Short mmCIF file of C-alpha atoms in Angstrom, two decimals:
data_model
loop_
_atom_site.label_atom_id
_atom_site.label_comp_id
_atom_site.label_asym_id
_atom_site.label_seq_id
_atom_site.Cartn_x
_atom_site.Cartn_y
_atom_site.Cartn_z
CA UNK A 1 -18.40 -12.73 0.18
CA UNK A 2 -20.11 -15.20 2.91
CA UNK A 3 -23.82 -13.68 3.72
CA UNK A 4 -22.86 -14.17 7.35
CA UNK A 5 -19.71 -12.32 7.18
CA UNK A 6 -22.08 -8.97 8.79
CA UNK A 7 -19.00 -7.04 10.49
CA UNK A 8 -17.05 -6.98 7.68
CA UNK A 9 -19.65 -6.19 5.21
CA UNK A 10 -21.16 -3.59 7.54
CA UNK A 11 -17.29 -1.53 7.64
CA UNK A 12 -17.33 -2.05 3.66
CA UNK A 13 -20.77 -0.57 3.23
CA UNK A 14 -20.02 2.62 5.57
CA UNK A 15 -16.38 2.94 3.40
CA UNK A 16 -18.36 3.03 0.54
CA UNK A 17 -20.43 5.67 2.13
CA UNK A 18 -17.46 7.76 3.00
CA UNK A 19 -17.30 11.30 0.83
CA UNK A 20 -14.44 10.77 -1.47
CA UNK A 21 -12.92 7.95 0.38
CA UNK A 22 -12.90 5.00 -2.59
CA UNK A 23 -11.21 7.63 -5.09
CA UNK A 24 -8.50 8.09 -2.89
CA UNK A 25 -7.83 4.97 -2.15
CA UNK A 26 -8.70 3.67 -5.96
CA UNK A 27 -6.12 6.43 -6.87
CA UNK A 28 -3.09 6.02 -4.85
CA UNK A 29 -3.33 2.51 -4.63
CA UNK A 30 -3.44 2.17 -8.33
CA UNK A 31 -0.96 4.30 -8.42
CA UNK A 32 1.42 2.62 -6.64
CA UNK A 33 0.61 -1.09 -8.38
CA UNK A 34 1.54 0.66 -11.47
CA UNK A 35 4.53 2.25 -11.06
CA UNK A 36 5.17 -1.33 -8.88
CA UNK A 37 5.04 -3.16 -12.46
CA UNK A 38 7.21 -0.07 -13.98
CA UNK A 39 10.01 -0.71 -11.58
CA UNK A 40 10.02 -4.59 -11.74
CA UNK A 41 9.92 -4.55 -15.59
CA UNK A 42 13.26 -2.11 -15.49
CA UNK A 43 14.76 -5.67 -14.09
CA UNK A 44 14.91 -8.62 -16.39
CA UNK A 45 16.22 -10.49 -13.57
CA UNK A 46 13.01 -9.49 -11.32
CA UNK A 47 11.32 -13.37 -11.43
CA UNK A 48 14.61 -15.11 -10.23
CA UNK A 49 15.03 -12.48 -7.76
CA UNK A 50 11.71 -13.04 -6.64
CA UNK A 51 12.13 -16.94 -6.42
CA UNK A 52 15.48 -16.38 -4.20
CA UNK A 53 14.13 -13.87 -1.93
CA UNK A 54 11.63 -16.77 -1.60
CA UNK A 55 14.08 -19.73 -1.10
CA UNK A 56 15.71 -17.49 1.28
CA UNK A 57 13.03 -16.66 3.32
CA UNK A 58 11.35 -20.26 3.64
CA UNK A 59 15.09 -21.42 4.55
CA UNK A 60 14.45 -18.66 7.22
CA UNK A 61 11.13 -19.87 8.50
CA UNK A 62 11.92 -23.68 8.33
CA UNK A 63 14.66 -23.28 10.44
CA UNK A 64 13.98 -20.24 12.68
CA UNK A 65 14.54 -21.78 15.65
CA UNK A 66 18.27 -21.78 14.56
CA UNK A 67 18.48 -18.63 13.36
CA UNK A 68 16.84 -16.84 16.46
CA UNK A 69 19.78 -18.34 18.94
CA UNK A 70 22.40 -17.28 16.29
CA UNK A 71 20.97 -13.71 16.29
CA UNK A 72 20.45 -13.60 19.56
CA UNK A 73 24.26 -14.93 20.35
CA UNK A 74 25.38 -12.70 18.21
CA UNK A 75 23.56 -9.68 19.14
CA UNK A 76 24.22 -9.94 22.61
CA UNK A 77 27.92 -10.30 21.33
CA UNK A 78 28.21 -6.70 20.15
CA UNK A 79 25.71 -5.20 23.43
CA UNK A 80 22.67 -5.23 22.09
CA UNK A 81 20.15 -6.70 25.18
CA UNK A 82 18.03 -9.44 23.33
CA UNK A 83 14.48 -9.85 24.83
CA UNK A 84 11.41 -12.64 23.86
CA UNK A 85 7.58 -11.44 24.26
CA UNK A 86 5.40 -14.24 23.83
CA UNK A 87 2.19 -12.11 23.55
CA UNK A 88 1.46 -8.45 23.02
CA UNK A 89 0.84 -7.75 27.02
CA UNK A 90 4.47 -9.07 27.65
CA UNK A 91 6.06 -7.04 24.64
CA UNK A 92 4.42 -3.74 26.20
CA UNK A 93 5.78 -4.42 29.78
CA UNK A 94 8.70 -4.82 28.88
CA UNK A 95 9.27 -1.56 26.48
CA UNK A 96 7.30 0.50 29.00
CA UNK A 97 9.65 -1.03 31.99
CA UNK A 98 12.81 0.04 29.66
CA UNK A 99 11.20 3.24 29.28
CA UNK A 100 10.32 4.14 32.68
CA UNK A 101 14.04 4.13 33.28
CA UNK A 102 14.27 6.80 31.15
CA UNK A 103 11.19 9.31 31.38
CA UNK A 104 12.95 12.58 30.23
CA UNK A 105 10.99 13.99 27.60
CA UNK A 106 9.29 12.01 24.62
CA UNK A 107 9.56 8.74 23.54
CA UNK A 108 10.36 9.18 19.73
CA UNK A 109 8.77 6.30 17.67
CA UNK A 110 9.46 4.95 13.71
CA UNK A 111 6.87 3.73 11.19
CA UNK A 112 6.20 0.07 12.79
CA UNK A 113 3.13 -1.95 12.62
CA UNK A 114 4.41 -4.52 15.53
CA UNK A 115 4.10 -1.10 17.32
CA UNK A 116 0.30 -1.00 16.32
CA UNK A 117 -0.16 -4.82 16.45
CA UNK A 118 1.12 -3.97 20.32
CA UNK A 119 -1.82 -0.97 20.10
CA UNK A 120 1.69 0.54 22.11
CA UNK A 121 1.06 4.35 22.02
CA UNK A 122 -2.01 3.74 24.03
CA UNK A 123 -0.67 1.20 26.63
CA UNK A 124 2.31 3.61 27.28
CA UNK A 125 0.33 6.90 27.53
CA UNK A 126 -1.83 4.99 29.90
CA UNK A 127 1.83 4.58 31.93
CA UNK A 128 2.36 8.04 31.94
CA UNK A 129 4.74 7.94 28.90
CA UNK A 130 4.54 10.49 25.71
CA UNK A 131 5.11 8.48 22.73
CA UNK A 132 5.22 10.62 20.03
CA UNK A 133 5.21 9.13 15.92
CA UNK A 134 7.81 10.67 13.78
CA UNK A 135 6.97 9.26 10.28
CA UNK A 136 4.74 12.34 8.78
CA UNK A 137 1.88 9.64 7.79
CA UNK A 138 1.76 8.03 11.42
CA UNK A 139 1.73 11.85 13.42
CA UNK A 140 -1.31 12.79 11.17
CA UNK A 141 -2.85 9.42 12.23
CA UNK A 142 -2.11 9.77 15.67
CA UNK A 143 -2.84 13.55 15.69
CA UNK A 144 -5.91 12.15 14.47
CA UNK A 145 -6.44 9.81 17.00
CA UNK A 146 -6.45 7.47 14.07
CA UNK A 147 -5.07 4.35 12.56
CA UNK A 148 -3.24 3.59 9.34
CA UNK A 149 -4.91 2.46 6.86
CA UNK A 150 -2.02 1.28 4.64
CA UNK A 151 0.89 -0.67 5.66
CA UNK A 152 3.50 1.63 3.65
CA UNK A 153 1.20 5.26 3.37
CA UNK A 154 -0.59 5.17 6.45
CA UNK A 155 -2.46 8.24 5.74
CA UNK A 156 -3.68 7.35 2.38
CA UNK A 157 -7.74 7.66 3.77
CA UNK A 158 -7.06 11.65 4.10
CA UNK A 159 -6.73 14.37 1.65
CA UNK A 160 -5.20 17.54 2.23
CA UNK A 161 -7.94 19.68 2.96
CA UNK A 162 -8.42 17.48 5.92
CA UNK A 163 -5.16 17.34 7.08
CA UNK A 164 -5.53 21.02 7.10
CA UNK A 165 -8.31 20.95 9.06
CA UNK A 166 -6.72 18.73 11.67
CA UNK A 167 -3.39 20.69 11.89
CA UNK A 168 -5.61 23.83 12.65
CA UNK A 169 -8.10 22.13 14.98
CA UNK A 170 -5.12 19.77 16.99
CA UNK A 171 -2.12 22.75 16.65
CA UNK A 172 -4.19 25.99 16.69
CA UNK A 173 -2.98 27.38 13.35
CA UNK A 174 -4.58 29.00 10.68
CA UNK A 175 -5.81 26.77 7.84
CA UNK A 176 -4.25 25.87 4.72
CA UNK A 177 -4.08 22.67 2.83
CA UNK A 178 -0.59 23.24 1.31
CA UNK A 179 1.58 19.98 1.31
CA UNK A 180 4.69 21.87 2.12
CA UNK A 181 3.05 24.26 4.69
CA UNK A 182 1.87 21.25 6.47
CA UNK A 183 5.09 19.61 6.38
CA UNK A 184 7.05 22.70 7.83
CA UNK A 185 5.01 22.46 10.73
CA UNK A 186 5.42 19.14 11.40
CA UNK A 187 9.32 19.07 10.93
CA UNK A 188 9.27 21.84 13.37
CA UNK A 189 6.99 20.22 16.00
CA UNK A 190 9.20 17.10 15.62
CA UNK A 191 12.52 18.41 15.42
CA UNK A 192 11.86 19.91 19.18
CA UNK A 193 10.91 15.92 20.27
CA UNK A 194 13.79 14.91 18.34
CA UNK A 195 16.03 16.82 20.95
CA UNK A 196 14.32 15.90 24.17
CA UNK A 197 13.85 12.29 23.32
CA UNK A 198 15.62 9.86 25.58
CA UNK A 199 14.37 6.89 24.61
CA UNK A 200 13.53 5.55 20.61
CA UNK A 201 11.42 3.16 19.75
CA UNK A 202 11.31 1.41 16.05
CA UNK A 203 10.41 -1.53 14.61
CA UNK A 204 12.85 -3.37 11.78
CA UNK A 205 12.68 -4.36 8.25
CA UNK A 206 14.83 -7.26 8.57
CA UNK A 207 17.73 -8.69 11.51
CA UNK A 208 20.46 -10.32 10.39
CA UNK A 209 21.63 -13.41 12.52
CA UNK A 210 25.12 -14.13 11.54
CA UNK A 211 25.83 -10.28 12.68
CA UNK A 212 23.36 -9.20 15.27
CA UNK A 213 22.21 -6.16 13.32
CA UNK A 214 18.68 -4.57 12.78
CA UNK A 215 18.20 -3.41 9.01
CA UNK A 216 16.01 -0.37 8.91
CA UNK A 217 14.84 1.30 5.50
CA UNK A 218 13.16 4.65 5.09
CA UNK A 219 12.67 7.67 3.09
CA UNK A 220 11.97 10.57 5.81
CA UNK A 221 15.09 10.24 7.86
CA UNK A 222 13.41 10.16 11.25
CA UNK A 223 14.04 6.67 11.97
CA UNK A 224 17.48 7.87 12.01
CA UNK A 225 16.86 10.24 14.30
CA UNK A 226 15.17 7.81 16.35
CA UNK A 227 17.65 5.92 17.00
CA UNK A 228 21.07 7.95 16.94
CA UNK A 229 20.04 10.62 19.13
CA UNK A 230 18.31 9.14 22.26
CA UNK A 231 19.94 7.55 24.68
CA UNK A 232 18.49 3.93 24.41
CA UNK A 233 16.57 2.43 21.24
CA UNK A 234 13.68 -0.11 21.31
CA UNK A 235 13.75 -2.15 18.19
CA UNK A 236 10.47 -3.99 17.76
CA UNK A 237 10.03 -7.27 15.15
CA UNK A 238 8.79 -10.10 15.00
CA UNK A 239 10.62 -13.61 14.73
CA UNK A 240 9.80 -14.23 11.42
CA UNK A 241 11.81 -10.87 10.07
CA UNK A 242 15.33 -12.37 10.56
CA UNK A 243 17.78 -13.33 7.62
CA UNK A 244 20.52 -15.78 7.57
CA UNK A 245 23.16 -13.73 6.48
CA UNK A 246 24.52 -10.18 5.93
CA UNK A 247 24.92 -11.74 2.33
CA UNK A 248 21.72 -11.73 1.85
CA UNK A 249 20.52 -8.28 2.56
CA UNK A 250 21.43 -7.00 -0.85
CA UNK A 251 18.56 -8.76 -2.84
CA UNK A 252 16.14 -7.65 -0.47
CA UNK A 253 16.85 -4.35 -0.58
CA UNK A 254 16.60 -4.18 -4.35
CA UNK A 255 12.83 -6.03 -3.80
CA UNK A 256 11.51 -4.03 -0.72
CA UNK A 257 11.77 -0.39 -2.27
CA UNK A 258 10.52 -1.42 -5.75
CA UNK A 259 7.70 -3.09 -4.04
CA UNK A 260 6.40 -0.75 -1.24
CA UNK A 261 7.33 2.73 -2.56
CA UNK A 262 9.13 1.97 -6.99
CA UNK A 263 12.08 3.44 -5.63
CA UNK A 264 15.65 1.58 -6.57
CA UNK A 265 16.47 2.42 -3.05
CA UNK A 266 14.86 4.22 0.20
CA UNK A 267 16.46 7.40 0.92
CA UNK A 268 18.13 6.13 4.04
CA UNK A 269 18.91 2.46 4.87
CA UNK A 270 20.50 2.28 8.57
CA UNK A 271 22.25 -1.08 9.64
CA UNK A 272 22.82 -0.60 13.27
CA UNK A 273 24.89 -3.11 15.14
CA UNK A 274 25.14 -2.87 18.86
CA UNK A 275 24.92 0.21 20.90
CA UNK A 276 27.64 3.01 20.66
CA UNK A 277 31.63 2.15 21.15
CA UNK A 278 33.93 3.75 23.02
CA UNK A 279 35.44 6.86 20.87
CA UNK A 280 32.10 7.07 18.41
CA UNK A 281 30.05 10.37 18.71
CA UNK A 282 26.34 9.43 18.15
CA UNK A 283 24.51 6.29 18.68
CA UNK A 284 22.58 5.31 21.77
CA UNK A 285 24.16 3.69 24.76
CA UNK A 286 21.77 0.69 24.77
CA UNK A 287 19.81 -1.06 22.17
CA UNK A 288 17.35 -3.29 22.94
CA UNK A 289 15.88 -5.62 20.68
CA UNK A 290 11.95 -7.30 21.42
CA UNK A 291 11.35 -10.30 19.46
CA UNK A 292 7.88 -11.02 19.37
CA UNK A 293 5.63 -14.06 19.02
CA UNK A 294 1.99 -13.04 19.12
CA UNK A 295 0.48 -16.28 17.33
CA UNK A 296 3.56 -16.48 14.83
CA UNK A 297 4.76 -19.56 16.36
CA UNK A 298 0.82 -21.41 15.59
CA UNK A 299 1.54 -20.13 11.88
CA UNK A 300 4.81 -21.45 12.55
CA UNK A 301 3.33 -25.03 13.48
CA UNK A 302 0.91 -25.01 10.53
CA UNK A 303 2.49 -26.70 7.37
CA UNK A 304 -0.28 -24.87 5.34
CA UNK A 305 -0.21 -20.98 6.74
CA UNK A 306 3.81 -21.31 7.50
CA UNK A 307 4.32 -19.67 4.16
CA UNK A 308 2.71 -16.18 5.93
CA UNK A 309 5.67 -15.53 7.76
CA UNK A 310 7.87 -14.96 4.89
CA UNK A 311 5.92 -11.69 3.79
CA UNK A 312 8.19 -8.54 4.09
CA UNK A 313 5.41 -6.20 4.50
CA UNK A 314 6.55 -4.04 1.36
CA UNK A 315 2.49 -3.03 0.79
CA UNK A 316 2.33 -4.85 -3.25
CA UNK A 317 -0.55 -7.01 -2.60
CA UNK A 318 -2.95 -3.57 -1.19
CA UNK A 319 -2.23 -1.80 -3.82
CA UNK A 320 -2.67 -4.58 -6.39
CA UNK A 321 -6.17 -6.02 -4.43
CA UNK A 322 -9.02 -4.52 -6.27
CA UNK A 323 -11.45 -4.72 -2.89
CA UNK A 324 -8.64 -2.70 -0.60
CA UNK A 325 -9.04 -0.46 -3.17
CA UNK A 326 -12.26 0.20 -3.15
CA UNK A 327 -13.26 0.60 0.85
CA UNK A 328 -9.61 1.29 2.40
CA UNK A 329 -8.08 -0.60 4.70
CA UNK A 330 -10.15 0.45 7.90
CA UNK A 331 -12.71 -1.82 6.49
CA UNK A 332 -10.46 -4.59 7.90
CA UNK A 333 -10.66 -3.38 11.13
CA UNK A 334 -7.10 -5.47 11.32
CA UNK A 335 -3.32 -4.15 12.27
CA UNK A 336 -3.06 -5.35 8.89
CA UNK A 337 -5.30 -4.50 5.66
CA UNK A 338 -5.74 -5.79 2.47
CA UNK A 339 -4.99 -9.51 1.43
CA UNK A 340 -2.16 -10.32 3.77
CA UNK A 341 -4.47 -8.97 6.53
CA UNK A 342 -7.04 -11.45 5.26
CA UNK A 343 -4.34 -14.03 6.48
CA UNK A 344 -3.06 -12.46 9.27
CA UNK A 345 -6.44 -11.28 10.71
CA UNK A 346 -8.24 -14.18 11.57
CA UNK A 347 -5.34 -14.63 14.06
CA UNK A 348 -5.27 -11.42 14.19
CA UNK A 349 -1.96 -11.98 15.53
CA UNK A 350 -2.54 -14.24 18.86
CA UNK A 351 -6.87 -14.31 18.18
CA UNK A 352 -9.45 -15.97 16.30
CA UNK A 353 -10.67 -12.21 15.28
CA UNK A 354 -11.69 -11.54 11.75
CA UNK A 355 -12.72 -15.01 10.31
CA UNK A 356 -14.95 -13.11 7.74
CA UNK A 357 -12.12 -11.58 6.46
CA UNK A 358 -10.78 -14.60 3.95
CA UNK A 359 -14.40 -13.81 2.37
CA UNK A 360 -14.02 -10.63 1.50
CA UNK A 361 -11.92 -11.38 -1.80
CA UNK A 362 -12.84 -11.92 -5.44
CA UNK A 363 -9.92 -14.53 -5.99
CA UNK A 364 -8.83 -12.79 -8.24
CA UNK A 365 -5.23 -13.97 -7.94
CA UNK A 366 -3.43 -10.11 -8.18
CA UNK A 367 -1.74 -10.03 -5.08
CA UNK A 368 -0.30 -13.23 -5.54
CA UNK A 369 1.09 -12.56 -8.79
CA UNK A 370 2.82 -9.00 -7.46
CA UNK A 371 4.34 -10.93 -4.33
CA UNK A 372 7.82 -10.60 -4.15
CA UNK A 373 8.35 -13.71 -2.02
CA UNK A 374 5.47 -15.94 -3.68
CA UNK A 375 3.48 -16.46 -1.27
CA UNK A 376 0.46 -18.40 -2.39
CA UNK A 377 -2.19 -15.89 -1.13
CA UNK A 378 -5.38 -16.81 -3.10
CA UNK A 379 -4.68 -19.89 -2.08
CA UNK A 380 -4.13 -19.33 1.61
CA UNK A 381 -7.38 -17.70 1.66
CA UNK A 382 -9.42 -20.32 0.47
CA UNK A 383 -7.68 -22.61 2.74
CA UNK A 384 -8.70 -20.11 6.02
CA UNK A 385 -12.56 -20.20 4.46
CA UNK A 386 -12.41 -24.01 4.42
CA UNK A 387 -10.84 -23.95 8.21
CA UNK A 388 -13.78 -21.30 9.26
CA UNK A 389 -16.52 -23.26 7.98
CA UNK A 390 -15.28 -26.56 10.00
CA UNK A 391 -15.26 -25.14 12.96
CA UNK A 392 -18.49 -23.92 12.78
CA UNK A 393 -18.32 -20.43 11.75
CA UNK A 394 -20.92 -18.69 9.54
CA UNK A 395 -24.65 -19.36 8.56
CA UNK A 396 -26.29 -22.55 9.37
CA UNK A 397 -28.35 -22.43 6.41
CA UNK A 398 -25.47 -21.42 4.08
CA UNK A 399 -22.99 -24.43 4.79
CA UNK A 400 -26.36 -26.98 4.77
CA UNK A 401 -27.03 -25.61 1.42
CA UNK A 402 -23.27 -25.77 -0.03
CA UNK A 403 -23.77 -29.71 1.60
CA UNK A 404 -26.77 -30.28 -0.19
CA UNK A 405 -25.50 -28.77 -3.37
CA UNK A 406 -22.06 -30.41 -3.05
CA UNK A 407 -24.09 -33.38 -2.48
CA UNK A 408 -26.56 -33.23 -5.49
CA UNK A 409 -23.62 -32.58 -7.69
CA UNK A 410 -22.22 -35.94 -6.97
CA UNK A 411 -24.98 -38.39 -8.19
CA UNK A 412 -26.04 -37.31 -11.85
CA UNK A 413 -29.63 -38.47 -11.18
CA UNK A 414 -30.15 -35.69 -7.83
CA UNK A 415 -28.64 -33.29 -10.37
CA UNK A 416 -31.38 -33.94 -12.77
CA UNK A 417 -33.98 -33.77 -10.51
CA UNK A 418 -32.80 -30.25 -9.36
CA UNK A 419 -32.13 -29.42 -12.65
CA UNK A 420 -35.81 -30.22 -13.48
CA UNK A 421 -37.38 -27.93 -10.52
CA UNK A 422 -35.12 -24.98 -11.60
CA UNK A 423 -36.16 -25.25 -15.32
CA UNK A 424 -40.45 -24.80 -13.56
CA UNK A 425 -39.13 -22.44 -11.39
CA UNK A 426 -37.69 -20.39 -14.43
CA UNK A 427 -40.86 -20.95 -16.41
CA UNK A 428 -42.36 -18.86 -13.42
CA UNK A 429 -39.98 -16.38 -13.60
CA UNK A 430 -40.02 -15.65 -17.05
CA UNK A 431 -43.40 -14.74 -16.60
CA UNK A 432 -43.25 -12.69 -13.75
CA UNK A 433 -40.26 -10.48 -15.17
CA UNK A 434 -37.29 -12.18 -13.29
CA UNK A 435 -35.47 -12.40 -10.29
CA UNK A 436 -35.33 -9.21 -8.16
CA UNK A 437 -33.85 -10.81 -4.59
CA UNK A 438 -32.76 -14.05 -3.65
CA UNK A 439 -34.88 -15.51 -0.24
CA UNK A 440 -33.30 -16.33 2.77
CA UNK A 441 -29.46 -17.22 3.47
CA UNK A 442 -28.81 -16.73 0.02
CA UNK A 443 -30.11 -13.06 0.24
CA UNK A 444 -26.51 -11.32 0.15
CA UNK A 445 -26.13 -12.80 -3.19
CA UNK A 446 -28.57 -10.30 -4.67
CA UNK A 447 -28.32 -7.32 -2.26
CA UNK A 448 -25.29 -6.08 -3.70
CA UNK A 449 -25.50 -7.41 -6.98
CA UNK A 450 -28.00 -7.50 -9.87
CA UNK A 451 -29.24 -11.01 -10.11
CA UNK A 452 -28.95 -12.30 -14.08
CA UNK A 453 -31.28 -13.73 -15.87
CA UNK A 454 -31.55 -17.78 -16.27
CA UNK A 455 -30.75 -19.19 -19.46
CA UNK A 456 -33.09 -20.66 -21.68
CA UNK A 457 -31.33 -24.24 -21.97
CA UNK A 458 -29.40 -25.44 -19.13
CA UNK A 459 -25.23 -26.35 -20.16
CA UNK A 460 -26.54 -29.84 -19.88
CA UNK A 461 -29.02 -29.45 -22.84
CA UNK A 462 -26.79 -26.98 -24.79
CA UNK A 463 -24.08 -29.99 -24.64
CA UNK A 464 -26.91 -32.55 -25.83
CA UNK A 465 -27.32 -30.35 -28.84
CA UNK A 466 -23.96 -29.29 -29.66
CA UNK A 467 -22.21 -32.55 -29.19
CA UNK A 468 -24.50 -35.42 -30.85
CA UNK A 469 -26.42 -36.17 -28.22
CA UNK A 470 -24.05 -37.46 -25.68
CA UNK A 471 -24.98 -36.81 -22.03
CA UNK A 472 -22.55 -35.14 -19.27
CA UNK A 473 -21.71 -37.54 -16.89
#
């Protein structure tokens, strides 16, 4: 990680400080990259599916334009009322100016992270609106006054005990810390909002543009709820979730589960097309669909990041990053943790926040390897640390040294020279014990990490005396 990079290493360092915190998260996140690899390896097919699911969804992004006037043609074909947000402000008018038609009760929400991208519950309660999360991961976070901290398990920073605790502090029960106890209550306090609710907001795994639908996959059943019993449902997405073709929904829904939850399927996968018909008994009587923008059309525009927009948010690269796993995903302080929040972050989506983030990874390579649509991410991130440092963010010091060194590693006899001050400055050293701290903007280097000792032949001598005497040019 970049020395300068102070806000993100600050969050780490307080994660780290957090009672029990990196053993949940080390825990359930290696939890769910294993059984990940279990599920995948049940398919001998898995790599080609992979590669299609990519084809597909570059197709998708190379020629969204397309695709977003055939959805919306056909969408508007069946009833459902199509409406473009270009930033987050505009995407909260106009769900709170649908849902001020409407104030009866609660607004019932599903799991959606353009929802918290839009920081919506907030911006509506501030309207006099009650929106109330039904996924049993988001109501503990919003009981909690919270955020998630995983894009599939939201909750994954609490245990139980303290879920007890905050059921008995924000409900006035007595406490207990038993999974199904807590879950009784909530299914109780829900069902009544279920009811009442007149207006449902979700968000949507995928839309399909030759039919006008919204895909939307879950395991809890409240999404269905949300949008069968109220009289009008918000669907939420961004542009780059469309697909083609009905065709193609099949493969993705074989990839999604086995990636975000190692599940063949979700327990309930709801393809809703246009509001209720004449002589059908549930359904709402308008659907509205928001398709948002927030900085996805700049991605859009880049050659390089365009690739980001093809991630179907199934969770694979958290669980597989081995620095989510240690200090959670509020460490991010990003709508979206872990390595495809490194990406998304920095634009955070529509700002320049988080441009330490791309640092904060060992480049390792895992969540590349577990993405199901192959996108490049280690890459990607050394690509955003490369655009940071150009335009002048981070340490003055640091990127004149990395010149200086990039420099001196271009003309053999600078090398030498520096070679030959390092080899008196480890004479010192050896005398004095070592290397304890390095000085100055190369200071984070050894704060965090033990230091190790120099050699006692540089790679350039070893090579001298291992290879008959022939210098490295």
């Amino acid at each position: 990680m970049r020395p300068e990079a102070d806000d993100f290493r600050t969050r780490t360092a307080d994660s780290l400080t957090k009672d029990g915190l990196k053993q949940r998260c080390q825990t359930n996140a290696w939890l769910g990259h294993t059984k990940r690899a279990h599920a995948a390896a049940q398919m001998p097919e898995w790599q080609q599916l992979c590669a299609w699911a990519r084809d597909v969804k570059r197709h998708t992004v190379e020629h969204l334009a397309d695709y977003l006037e055939e959805f919306t043609r056909n969408a508007e074909r069946v009833g459902t009322q199509v409406h473009y947000a270009s930033t987050a402000a505009e995407a909260v008018q106009q769900v709170a100016e649908i849902a001020k038609q409407h104030r009866e009760g609660p607004i019932t929400k599903g799991k959606s992270m353009v929802s918290e991208e839009l920081h919506l519950n907030g911006h509506l309660e501030a309207a006099g609106l009650l929106p109330l999360e039904t996924d049993l991961g988001e109501y503990i976070v919003q009981l909690a006054g919270d955020r998630p901290s995983h894009i599939i398990t939201p909750v994954m920073h609490m245990d139980r005990q303290q879920i007890g605790r905050l059921f008995a502090d924000k409900l006035g029960l007595d406490y207990t810390d038993d999974p199904q106890a807590l879950t009784a209550v909530a299914r109780e306090r829900l069902r009544e909002a279920f009811l009442a609710a007149a207006v449902g907001v979700t968000g949507a795994n995928f839309l399909i543009a030759d039919t006008g639908s919204i895909v939307l996959a879950e395991n809890e059943g409240n999404i269905r709820l949300c949008t069968t019993l109220p009289r009008v449902h918000i669907a939420l997405a961004g542009l780059e979730k469309l697909l083609p073709r009905l065709a193609d929904l099949g493969g993705f829904l074989r990839l999604l589960p086995r990636c975000g939850t190692a599940q063949k399927m979700t327990g309930y996968v709801s393809l809703l097309t246009g509001p209720r018909r004449a002589g059908e008994v549930e359904g709402p009587e308008e659907v509205h669909v928001i398709l948002l923008d927030n900085g996805r059309s700049a991605l859009l525009a880049d050659p390089h990041k365009r690739q980001i927009l093809t991630c179907i948010r199934c969770g694979a690269c958290l669980n597989a990053c081995p620095v989510y796993r240690t200090v959670g995903g509020h460490a991010y302080d990003s709508v979206y943790p872990g390595p495809i929040g490194k990406l998304l972050g920095p634009h955070s989506i529509g700002t320049d926040h988080g441009t330490d983030l791309p640092f904060g990874s060992s480049l390792c390579g895992a969540c590349t390897e577990v993405c199901p649509v192959k996108i490049d991410i280690a890459h990607l991130l050394l690509y955003l640390r490369q655009e940071a440092v150009k335009s002048g963010h981070g340490d003055f010091l640091w990127n004149a040294g990395f010149s200086a060194w990039s420099t001196a590693t271009q003309y053999a006899p600078l090398y030498r020279a520096g070679a030959a001050l390092a080899k008196l400055g480890r004479a010192a050293l050896d005398r004095t014990g070592g290397l304890e701290a390095l000085p100055g903007p190369l200071a984070g280097w050894s704060r965090t990490r033990a230091f190790p000792p120099f050699a006692k032949r540089s790679f350039d001598q070893w090579w001298k005396d291992t290879q008959g005497g022939q210098e490295v040019e």
